[in-house]
PDB file of C-alpha atoms in Angstrom:
ATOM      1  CA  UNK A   1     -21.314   2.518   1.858  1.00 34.00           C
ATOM      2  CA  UNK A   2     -22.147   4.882  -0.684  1.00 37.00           C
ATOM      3  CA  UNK A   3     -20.762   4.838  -4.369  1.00 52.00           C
ATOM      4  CA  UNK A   4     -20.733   8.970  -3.590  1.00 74.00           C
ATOM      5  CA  UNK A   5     -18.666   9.550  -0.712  1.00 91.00           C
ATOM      6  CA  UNK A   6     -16.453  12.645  -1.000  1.00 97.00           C
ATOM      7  CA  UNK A   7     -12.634  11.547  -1.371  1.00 98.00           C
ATOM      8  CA  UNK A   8     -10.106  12.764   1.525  1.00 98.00           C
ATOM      9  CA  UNK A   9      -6.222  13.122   0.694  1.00 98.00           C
ATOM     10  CA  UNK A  10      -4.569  12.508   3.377  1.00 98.00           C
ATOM     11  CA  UNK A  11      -0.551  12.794   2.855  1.00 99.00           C
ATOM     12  CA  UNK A  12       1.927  10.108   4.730  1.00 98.00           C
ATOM     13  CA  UNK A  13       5.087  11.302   3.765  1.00 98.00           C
ATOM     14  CA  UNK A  14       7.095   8.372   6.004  1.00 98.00           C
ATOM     15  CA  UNK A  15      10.159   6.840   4.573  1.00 98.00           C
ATOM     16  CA  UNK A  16      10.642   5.110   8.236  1.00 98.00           C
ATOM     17  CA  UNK A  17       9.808   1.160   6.743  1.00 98.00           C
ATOM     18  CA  UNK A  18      13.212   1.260   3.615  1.00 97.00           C
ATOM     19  CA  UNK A  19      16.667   1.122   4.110  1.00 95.00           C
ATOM     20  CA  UNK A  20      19.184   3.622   3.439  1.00 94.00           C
ATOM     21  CA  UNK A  21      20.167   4.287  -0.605  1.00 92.00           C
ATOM     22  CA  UNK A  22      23.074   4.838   0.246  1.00 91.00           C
ATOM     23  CA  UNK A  23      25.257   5.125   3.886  1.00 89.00           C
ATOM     24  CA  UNK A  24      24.234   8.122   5.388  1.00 88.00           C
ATOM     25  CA  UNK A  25      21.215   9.265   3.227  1.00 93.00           C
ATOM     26  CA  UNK A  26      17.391   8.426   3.627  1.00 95.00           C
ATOM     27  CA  UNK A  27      14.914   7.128   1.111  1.00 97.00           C
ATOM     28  CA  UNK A  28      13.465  10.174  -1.227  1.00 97.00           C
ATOM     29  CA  UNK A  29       9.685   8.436  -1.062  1.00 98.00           C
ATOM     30  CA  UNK A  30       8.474  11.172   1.496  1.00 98.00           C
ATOM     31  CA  UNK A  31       8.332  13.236  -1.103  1.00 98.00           C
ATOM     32  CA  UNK A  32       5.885  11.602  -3.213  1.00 98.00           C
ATOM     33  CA  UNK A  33       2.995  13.204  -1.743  1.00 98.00           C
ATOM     34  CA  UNK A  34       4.462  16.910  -2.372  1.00 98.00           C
ATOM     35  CA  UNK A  35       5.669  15.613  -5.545  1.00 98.00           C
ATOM     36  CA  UNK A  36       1.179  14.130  -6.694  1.00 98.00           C
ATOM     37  CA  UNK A  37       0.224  17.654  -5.267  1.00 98.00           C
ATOM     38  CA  UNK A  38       2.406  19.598  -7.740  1.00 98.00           C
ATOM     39  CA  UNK A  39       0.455  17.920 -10.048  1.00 98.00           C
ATOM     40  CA  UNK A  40      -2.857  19.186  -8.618  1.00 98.00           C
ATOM     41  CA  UNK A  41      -3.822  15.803  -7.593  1.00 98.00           C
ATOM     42  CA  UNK A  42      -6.263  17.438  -4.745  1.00 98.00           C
ATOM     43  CA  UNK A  43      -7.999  19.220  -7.099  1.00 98.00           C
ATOM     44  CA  UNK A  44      -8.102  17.405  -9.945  1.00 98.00           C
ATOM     45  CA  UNK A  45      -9.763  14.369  -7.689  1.00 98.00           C
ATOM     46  CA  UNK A  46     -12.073  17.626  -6.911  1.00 97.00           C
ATOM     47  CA  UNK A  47     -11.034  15.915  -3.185  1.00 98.00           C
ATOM     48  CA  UNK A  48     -11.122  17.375   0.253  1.00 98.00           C
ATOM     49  CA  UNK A  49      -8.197  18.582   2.267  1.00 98.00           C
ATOM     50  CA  UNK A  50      -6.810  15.572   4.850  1.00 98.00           C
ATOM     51  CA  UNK A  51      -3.829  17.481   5.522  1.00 98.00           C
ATOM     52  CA  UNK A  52      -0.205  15.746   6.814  1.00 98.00           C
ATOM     53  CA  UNK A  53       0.548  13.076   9.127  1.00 98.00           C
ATOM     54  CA  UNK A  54       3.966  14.246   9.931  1.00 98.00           C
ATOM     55  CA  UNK A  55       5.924  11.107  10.819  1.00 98.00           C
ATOM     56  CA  UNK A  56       9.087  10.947  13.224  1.00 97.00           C
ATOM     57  CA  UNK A  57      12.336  11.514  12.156  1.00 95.00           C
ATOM     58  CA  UNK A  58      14.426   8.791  10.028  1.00 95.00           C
ATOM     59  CA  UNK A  59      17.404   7.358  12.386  1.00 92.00           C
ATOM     60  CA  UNK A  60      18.168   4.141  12.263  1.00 92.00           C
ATOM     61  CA  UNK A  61      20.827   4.739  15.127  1.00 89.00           C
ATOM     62  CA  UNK A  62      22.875   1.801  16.211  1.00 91.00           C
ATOM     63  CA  UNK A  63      20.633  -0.764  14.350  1.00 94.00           C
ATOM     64  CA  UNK A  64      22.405  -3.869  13.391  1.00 91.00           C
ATOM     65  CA  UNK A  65      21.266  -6.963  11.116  1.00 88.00           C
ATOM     66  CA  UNK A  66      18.986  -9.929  13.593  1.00 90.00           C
ATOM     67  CA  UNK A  67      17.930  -6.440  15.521  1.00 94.00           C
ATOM     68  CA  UNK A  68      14.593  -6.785  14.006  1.00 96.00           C
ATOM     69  CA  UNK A  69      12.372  -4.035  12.392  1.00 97.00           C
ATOM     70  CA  UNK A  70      14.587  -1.084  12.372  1.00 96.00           C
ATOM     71  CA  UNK A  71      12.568   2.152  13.412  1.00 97.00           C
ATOM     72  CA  UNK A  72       9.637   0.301  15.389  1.00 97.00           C
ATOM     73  CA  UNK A  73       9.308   2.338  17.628  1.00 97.00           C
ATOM     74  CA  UNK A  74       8.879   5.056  15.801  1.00 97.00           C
ATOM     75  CA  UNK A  75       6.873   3.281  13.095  1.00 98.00           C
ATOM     76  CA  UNK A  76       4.256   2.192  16.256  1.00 98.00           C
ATOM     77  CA  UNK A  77       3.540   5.407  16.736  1.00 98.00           C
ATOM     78  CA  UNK A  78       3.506   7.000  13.330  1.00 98.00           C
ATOM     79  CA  UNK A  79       0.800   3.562  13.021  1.00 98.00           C
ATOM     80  CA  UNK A  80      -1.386   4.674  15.530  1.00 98.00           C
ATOM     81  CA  UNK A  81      -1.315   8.563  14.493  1.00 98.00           C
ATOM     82  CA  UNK A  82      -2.038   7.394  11.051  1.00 98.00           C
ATOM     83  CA  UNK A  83      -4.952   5.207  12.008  1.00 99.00           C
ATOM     84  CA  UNK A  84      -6.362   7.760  14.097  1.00 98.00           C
ATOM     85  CA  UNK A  85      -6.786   9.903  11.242  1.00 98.00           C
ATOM     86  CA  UNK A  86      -7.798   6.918   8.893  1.00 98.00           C
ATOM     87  CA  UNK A  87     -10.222   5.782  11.240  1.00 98.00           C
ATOM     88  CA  UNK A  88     -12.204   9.352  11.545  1.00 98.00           C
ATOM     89  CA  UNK A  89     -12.408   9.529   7.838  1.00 98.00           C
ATOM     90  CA  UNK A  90     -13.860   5.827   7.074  1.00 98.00           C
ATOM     91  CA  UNK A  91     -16.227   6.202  10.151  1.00 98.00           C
ATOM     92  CA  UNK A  92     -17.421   9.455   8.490  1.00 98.00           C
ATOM     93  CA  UNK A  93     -18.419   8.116   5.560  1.00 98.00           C
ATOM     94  CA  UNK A  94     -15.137   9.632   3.355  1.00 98.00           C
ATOM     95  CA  UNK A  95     -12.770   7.521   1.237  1.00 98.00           C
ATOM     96  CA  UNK A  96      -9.382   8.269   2.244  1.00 98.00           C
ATOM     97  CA  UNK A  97      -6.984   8.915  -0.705  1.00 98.00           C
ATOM     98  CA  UNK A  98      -3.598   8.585   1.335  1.00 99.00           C
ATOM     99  CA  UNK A  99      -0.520   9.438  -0.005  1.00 98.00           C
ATOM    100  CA  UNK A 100       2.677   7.791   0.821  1.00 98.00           C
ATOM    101  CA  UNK A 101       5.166   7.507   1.995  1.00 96.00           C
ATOM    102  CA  UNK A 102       6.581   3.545   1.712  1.00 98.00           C
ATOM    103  CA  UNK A 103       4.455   0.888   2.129  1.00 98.00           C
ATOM    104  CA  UNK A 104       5.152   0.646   5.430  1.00 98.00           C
ATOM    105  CA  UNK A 105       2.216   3.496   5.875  1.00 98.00           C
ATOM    106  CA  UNK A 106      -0.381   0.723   5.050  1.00 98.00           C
ATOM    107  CA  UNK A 107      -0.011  -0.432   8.747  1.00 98.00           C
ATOM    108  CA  UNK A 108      -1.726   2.485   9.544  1.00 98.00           C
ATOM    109  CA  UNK A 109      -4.711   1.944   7.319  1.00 98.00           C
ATOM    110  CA  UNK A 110      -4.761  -2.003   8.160  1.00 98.00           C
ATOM    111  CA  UNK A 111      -5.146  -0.921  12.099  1.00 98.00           C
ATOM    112  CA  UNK A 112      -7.788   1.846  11.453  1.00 99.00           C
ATOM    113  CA  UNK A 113      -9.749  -0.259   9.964  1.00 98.00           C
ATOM    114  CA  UNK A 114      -9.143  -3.186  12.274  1.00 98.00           C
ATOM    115  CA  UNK A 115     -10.715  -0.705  15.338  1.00 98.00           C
ATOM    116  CA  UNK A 116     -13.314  -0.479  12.855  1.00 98.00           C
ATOM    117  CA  UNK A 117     -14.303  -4.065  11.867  1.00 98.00           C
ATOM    118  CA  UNK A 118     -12.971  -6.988   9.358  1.00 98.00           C
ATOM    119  CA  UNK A 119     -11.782  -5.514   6.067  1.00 98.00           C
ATOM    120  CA  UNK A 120     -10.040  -7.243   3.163  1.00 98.00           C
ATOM    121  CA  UNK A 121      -6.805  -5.924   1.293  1.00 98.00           C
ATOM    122  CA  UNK A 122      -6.366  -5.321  -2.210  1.00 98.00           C
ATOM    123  CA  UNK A 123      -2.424  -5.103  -2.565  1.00 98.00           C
ATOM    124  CA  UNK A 124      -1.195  -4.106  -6.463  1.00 98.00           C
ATOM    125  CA  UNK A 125       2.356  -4.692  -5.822  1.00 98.00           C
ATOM    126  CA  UNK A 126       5.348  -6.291  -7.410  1.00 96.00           C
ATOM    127  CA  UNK A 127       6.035  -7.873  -4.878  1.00 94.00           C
ATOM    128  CA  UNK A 128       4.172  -9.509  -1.896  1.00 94.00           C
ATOM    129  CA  UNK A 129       5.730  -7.464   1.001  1.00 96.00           C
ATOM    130  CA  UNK A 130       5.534 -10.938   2.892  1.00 97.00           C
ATOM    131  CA  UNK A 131       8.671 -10.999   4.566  1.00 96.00           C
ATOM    132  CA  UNK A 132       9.006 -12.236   8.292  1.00 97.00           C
ATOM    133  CA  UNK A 133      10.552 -14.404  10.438  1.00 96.00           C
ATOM    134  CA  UNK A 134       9.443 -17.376   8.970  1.00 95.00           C
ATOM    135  CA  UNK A 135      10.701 -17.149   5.642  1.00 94.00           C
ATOM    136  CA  UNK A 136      13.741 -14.488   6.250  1.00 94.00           C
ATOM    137  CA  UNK A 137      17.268 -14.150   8.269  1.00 91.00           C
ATOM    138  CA  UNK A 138      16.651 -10.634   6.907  1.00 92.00           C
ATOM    139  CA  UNK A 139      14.694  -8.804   8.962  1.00 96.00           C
ATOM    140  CA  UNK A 140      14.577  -5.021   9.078  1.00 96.00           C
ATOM    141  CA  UNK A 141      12.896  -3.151   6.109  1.00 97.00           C
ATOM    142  CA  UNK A 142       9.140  -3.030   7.061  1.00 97.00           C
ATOM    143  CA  UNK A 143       8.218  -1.054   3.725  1.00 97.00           C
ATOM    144  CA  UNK A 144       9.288  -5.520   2.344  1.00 96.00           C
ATOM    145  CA  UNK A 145       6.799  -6.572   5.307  1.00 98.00           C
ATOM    146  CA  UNK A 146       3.921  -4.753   6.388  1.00 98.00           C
ATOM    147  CA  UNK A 147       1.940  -7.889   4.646  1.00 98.00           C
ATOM    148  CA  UNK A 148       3.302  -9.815   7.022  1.00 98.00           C
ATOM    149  CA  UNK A 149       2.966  -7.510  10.094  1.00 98.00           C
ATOM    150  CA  UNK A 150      -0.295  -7.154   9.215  1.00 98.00           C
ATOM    151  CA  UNK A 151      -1.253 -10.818   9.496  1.00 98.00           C
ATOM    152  CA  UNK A 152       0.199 -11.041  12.769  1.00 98.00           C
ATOM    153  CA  UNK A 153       3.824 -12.347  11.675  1.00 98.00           C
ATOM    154  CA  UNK A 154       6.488 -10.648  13.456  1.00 97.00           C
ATOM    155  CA  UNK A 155       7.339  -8.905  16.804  1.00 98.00           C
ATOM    156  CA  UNK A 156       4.782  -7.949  19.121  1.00 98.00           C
ATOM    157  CA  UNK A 157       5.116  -4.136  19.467  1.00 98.00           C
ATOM    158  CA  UNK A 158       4.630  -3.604  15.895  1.00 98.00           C
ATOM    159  CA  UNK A 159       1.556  -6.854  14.811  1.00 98.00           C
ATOM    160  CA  UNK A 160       0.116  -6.270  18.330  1.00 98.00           C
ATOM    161  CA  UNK A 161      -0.511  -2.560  18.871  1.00 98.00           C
ATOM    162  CA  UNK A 162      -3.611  -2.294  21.292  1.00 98.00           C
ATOM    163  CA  UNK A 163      -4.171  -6.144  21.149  1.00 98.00           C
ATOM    164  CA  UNK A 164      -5.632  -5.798  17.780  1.00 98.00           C
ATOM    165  CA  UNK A 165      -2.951  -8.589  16.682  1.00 98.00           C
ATOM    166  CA  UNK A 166      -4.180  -9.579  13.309  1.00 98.00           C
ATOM    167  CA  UNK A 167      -5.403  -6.409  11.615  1.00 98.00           C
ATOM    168  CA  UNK A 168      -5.639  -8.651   8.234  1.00 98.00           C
ATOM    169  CA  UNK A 169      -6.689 -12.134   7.580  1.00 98.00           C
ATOM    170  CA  UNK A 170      -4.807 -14.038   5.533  1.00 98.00           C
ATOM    171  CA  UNK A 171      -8.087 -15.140   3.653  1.00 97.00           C
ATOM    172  CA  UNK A 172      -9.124 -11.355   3.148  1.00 98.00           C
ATOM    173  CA  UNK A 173      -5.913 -10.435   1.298  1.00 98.00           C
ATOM    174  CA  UNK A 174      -5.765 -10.266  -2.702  1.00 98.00           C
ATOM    175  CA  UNK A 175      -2.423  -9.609  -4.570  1.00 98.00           C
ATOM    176  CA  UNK A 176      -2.280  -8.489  -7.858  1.00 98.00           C
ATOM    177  CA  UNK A 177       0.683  -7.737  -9.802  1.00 97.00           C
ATOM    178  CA  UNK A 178       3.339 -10.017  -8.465  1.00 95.00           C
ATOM    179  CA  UNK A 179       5.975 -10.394 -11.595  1.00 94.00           C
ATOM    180  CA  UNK A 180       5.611 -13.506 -13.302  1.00 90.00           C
ATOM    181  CA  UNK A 181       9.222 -14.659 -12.314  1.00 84.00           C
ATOM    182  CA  UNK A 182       8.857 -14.563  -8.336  1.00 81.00           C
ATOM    183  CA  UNK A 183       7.760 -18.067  -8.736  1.00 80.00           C
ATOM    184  CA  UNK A 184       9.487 -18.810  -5.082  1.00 78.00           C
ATOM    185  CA  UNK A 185       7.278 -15.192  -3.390  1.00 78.00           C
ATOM    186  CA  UNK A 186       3.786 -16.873  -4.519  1.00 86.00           C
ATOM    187  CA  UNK A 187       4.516 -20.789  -3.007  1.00 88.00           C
ATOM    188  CA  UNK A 188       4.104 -19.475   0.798  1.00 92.00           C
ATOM    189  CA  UNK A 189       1.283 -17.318  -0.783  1.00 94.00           C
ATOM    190  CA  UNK A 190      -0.384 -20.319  -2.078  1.00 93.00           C
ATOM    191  CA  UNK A 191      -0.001 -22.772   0.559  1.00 94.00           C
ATOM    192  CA  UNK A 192      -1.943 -19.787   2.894  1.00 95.00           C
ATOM    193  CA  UNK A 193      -4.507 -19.799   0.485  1.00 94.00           C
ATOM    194  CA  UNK A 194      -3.983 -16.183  -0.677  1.00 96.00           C
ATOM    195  CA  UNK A 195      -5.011 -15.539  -3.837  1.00 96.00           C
ATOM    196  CA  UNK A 196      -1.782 -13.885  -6.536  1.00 96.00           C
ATOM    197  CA  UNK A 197      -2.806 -12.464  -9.626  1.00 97.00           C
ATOM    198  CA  UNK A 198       0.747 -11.965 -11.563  1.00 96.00           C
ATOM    199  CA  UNK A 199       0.951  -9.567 -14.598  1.00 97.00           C
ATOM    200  CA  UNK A 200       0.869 -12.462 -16.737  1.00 97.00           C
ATOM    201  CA  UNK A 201      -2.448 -13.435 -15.325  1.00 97.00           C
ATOM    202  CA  UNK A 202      -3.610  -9.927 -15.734  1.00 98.00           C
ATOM    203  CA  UNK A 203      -2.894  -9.999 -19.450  1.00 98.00           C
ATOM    204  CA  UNK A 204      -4.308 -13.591 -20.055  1.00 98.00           C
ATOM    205  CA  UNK A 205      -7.561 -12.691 -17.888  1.00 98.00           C
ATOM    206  CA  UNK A 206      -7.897  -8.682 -17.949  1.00 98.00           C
ATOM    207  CA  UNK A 207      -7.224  -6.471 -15.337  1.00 98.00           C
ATOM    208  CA  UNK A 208     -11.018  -5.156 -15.782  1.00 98.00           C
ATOM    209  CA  UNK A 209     -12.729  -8.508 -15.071  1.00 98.00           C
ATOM    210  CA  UNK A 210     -10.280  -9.602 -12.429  1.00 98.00           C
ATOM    211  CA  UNK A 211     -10.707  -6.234 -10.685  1.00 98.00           C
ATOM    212  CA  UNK A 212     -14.384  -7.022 -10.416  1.00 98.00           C
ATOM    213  CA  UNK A 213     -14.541 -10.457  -9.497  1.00 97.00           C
ATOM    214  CA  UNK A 214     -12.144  -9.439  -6.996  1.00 97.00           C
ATOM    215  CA  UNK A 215     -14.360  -6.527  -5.999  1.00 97.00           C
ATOM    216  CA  UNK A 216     -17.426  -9.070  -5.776  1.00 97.00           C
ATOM    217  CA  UNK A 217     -15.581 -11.527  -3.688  1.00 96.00           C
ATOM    218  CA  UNK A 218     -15.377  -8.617  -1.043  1.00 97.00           C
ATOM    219  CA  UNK A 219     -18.601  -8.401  -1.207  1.00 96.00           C
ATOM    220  CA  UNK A 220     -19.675 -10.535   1.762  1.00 95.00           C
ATOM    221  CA  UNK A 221     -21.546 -10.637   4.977  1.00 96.00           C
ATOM    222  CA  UNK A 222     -17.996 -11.296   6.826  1.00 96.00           C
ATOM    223  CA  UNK A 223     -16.470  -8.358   5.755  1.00 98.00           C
ATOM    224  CA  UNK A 224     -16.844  -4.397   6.141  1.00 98.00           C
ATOM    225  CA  UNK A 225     -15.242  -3.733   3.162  1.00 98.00           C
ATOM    226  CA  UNK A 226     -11.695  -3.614   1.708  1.00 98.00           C
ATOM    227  CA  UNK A 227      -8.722  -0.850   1.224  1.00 98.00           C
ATOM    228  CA  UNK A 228      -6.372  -0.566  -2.067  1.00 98.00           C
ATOM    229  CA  UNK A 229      -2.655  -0.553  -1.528  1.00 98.00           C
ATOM    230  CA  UNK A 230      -1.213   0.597  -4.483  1.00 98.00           C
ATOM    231  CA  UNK A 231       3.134   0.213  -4.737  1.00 98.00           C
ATOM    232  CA  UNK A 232       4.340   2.068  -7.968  1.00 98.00           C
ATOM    233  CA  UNK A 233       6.453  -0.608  -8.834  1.00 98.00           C
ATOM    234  CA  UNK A 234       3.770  -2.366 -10.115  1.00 98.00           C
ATOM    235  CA  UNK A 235       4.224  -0.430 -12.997  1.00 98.00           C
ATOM    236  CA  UNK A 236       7.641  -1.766 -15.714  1.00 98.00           C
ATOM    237  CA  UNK A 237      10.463   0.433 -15.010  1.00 98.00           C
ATOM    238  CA  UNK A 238      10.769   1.834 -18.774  1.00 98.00           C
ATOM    239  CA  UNK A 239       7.371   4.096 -17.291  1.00 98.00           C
ATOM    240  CA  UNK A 240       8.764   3.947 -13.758  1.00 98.00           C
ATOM    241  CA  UNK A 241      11.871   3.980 -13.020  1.00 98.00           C
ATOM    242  CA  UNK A 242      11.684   6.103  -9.411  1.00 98.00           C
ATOM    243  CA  UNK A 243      11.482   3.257  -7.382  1.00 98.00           C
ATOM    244  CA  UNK A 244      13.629   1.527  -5.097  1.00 94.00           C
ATOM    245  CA  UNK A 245      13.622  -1.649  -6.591  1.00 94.00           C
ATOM    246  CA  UNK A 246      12.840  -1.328 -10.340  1.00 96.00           C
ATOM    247  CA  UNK A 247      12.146  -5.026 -11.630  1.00 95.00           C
ATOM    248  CA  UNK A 248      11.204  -5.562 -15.324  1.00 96.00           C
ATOM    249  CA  UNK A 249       8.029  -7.321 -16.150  1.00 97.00           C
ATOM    250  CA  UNK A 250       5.714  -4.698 -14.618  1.00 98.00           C
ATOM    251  CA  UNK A 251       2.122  -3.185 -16.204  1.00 98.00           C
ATOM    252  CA  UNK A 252       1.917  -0.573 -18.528  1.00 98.00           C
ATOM    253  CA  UNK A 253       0.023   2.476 -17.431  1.00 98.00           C
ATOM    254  CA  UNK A 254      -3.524   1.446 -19.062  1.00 98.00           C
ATOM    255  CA  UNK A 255      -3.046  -1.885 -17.457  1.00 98.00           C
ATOM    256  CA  UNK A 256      -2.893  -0.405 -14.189  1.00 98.00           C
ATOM    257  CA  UNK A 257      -5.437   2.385 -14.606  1.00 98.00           C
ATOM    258  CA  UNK A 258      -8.049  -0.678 -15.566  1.00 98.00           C
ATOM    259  CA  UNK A 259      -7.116  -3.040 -12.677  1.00 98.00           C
ATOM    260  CA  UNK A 260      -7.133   0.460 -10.229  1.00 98.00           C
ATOM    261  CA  UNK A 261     -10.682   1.849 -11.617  1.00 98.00           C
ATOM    262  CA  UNK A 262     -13.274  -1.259 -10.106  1.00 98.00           C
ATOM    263  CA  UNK A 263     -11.474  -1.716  -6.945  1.00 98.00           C
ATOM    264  CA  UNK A 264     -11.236   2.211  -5.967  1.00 98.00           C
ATOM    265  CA  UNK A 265     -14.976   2.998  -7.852  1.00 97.00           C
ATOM    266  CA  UNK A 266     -16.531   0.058  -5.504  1.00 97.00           C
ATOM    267  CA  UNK A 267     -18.960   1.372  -2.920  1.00 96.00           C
ATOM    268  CA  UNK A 268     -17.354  -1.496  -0.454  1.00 97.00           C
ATOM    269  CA  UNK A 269     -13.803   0.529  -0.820  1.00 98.00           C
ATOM    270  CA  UNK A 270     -12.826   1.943   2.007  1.00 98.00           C
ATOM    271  CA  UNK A 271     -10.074   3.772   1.006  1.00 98.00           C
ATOM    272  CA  UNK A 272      -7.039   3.874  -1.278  1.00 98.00           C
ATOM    273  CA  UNK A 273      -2.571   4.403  -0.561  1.00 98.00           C
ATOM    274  CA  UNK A 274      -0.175   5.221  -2.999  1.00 98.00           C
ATOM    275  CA  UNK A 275       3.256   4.287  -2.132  1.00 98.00           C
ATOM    276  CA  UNK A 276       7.272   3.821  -2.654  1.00 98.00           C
ATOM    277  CA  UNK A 277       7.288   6.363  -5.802  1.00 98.00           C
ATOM    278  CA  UNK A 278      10.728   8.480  -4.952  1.00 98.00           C
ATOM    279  CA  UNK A 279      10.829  11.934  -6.572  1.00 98.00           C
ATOM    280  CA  UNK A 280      14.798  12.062  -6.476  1.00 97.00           C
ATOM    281  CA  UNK A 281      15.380   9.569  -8.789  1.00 97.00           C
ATOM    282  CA  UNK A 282      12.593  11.560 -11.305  1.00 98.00           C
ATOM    283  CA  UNK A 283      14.625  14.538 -11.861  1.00 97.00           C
ATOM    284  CA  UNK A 284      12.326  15.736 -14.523  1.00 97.00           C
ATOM    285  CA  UNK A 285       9.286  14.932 -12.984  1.00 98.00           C
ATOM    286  CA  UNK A 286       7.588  12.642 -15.572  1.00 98.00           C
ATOM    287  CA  UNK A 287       6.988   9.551 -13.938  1.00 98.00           C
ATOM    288  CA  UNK A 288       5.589  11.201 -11.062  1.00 98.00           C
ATOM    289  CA  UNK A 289       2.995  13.197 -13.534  1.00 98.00           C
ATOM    290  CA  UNK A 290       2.521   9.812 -14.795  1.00 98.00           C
ATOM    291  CA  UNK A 291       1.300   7.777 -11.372  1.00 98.00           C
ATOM    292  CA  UNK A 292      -0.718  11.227 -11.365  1.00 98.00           C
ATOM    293  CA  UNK A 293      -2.295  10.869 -14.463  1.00 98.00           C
ATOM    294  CA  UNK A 294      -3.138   6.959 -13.438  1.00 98.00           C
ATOM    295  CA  UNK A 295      -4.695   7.752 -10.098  1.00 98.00           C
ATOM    296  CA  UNK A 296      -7.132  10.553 -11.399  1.00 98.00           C
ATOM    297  CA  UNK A 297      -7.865   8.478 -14.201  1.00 98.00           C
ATOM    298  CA  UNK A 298      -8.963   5.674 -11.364  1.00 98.00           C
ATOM    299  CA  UNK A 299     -11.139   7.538  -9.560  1.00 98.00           C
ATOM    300  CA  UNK A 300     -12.754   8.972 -12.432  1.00 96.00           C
ATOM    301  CA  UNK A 301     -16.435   8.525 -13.274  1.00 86.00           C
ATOM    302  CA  UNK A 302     -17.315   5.746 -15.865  1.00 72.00           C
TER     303      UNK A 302
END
């Protein structure tokens, strides 16, 4: 891959993967990408124009608790649309910038590039998103699982589309960001052999040289490349609070922007989601001109 490919954005505006706020509303996070292009992200990525994956409409209908993922159906398909355009990008030779959306939208990335070859995951998070069967009675939210789906854990018609059942190996997946006090989150991580990077390991190592290690380690004959899954509640919630689940502990803006810039700069990315940041609980608009700010900053030259 080249270190000069042109960058695509692509907006995913699906809230179809988080539960209801409230009885009877839907999750504000499909507006996140209108919400990055008021702030001229397009242009001031001097990025091409992906356009919209439009995804199906939010109904969780008669959905009850042990049901399993609620909206799979819809969420397979809105997968496969989103991989189709994914996939067209990566194969010609442009770094998809994609625009969420929960993080349920990284399914579609994980199964474009799974048509594609074996890619790794880079997954800045708060948490690990590793929810499933195995470890859960509370199945339902896929925006807390798409990890897991990913890796093949979970019901067939959403780990298994086209019999590509695991898009992600557990040995290609990197998480960095994980709050320091989700000490029970990392032991499953750790007994799979998945390396966790927590904030406090950020600060005691530095998100720079831990970005580029990481970067490195992708850098292998077994693997194509990698993608970035970026959740903004990686960030502390006293610089973003628009998120669904706001925990203290999180990295300050120049933490992120440090750990972001090695792993999105790499030629071996192949492509980059932003996720979960809800524009109606950021009345004023400032955190979302913030995970702006932190995204151009990213991507731009060194």
């Amino acid at each position: 891959m080249s270190a000069l490919r042109n960058l695509v954005v692509l907006d995913a505006p699906s809230n179809l993967g988080l539960r209801p706020p409230a009885p009877g509303t839907v999750p504000g996070c499909y507006k996140l990408a209108g919400a990055l292009r008021e702030q001229r992200i397009v242009q001031r990525l001097n990025a091409l124009e992906g356009g919209v994956v439009v995804p199906p409409r939010y109904d969780l209908g008669d959905w009850q608790e042990g049901d399993g993922v609620f909206n799979a159906t819809a969420l397979a398909a809105y997968t496969r649309t989103l991989a189709d355009r994914v996939e067209r990008h990566v194969r010609a030779g442009e770094l998809p910038v994609v625009l969420g959306g929960d993080c349920s939208i990284q399914l579609g990335a994980s199964l474009a590039l799974r048509r594609i070859g074996r890619y790794g995951l880079a997954a800045v998070d708060a948490s690990h998103d590793f929810r499933h069967p195995g470890n859960s009675d509370r199945i339902g939210a896929a925006g807390g699982e798409e990890v897991a789906l990913a890796t093949g854990r979970g019901q067939d018609d959403l780990t298994d589309l086209e019999g590509l059942k695991p898009y992600l190996r557990d040995e290609d997946i990197r998480f960095f960001g994980i709050r320091d006090a989700f000490e029970e989150d990392r032991a499953e991580l750790a007994a799979l052999k998945i390396p966790t990077v927590t904030v406090g390991d950020i600060r005691e190592w530095g998100a720079d040289a831990l970005a580029r290690a990481t970067a490195e380690a992708f850098d292998v004959p077994d693997l194509d490349g990698f993608w970035v899954h970026l959740d903004a509640d990686v960030l502390d919630p006293s610089v973003m609070p628009a998120v669904d689940s706001p925990d203290p502990g999180g990295l300050l803006p120049d933490e992120l922007t440090a750990l972001l810039r090695p792993l999105v700069t790499s030629p071996h990315c192949a492509g980059f989601n932003v996720t979960i940041y809800d524009p109606d609980l950021d009345p004023d608009g400032t955190a979302g001109a913030l995970l702006a700010d932190i995204v151009v900053a990213a991507f731009a030259p060194s």
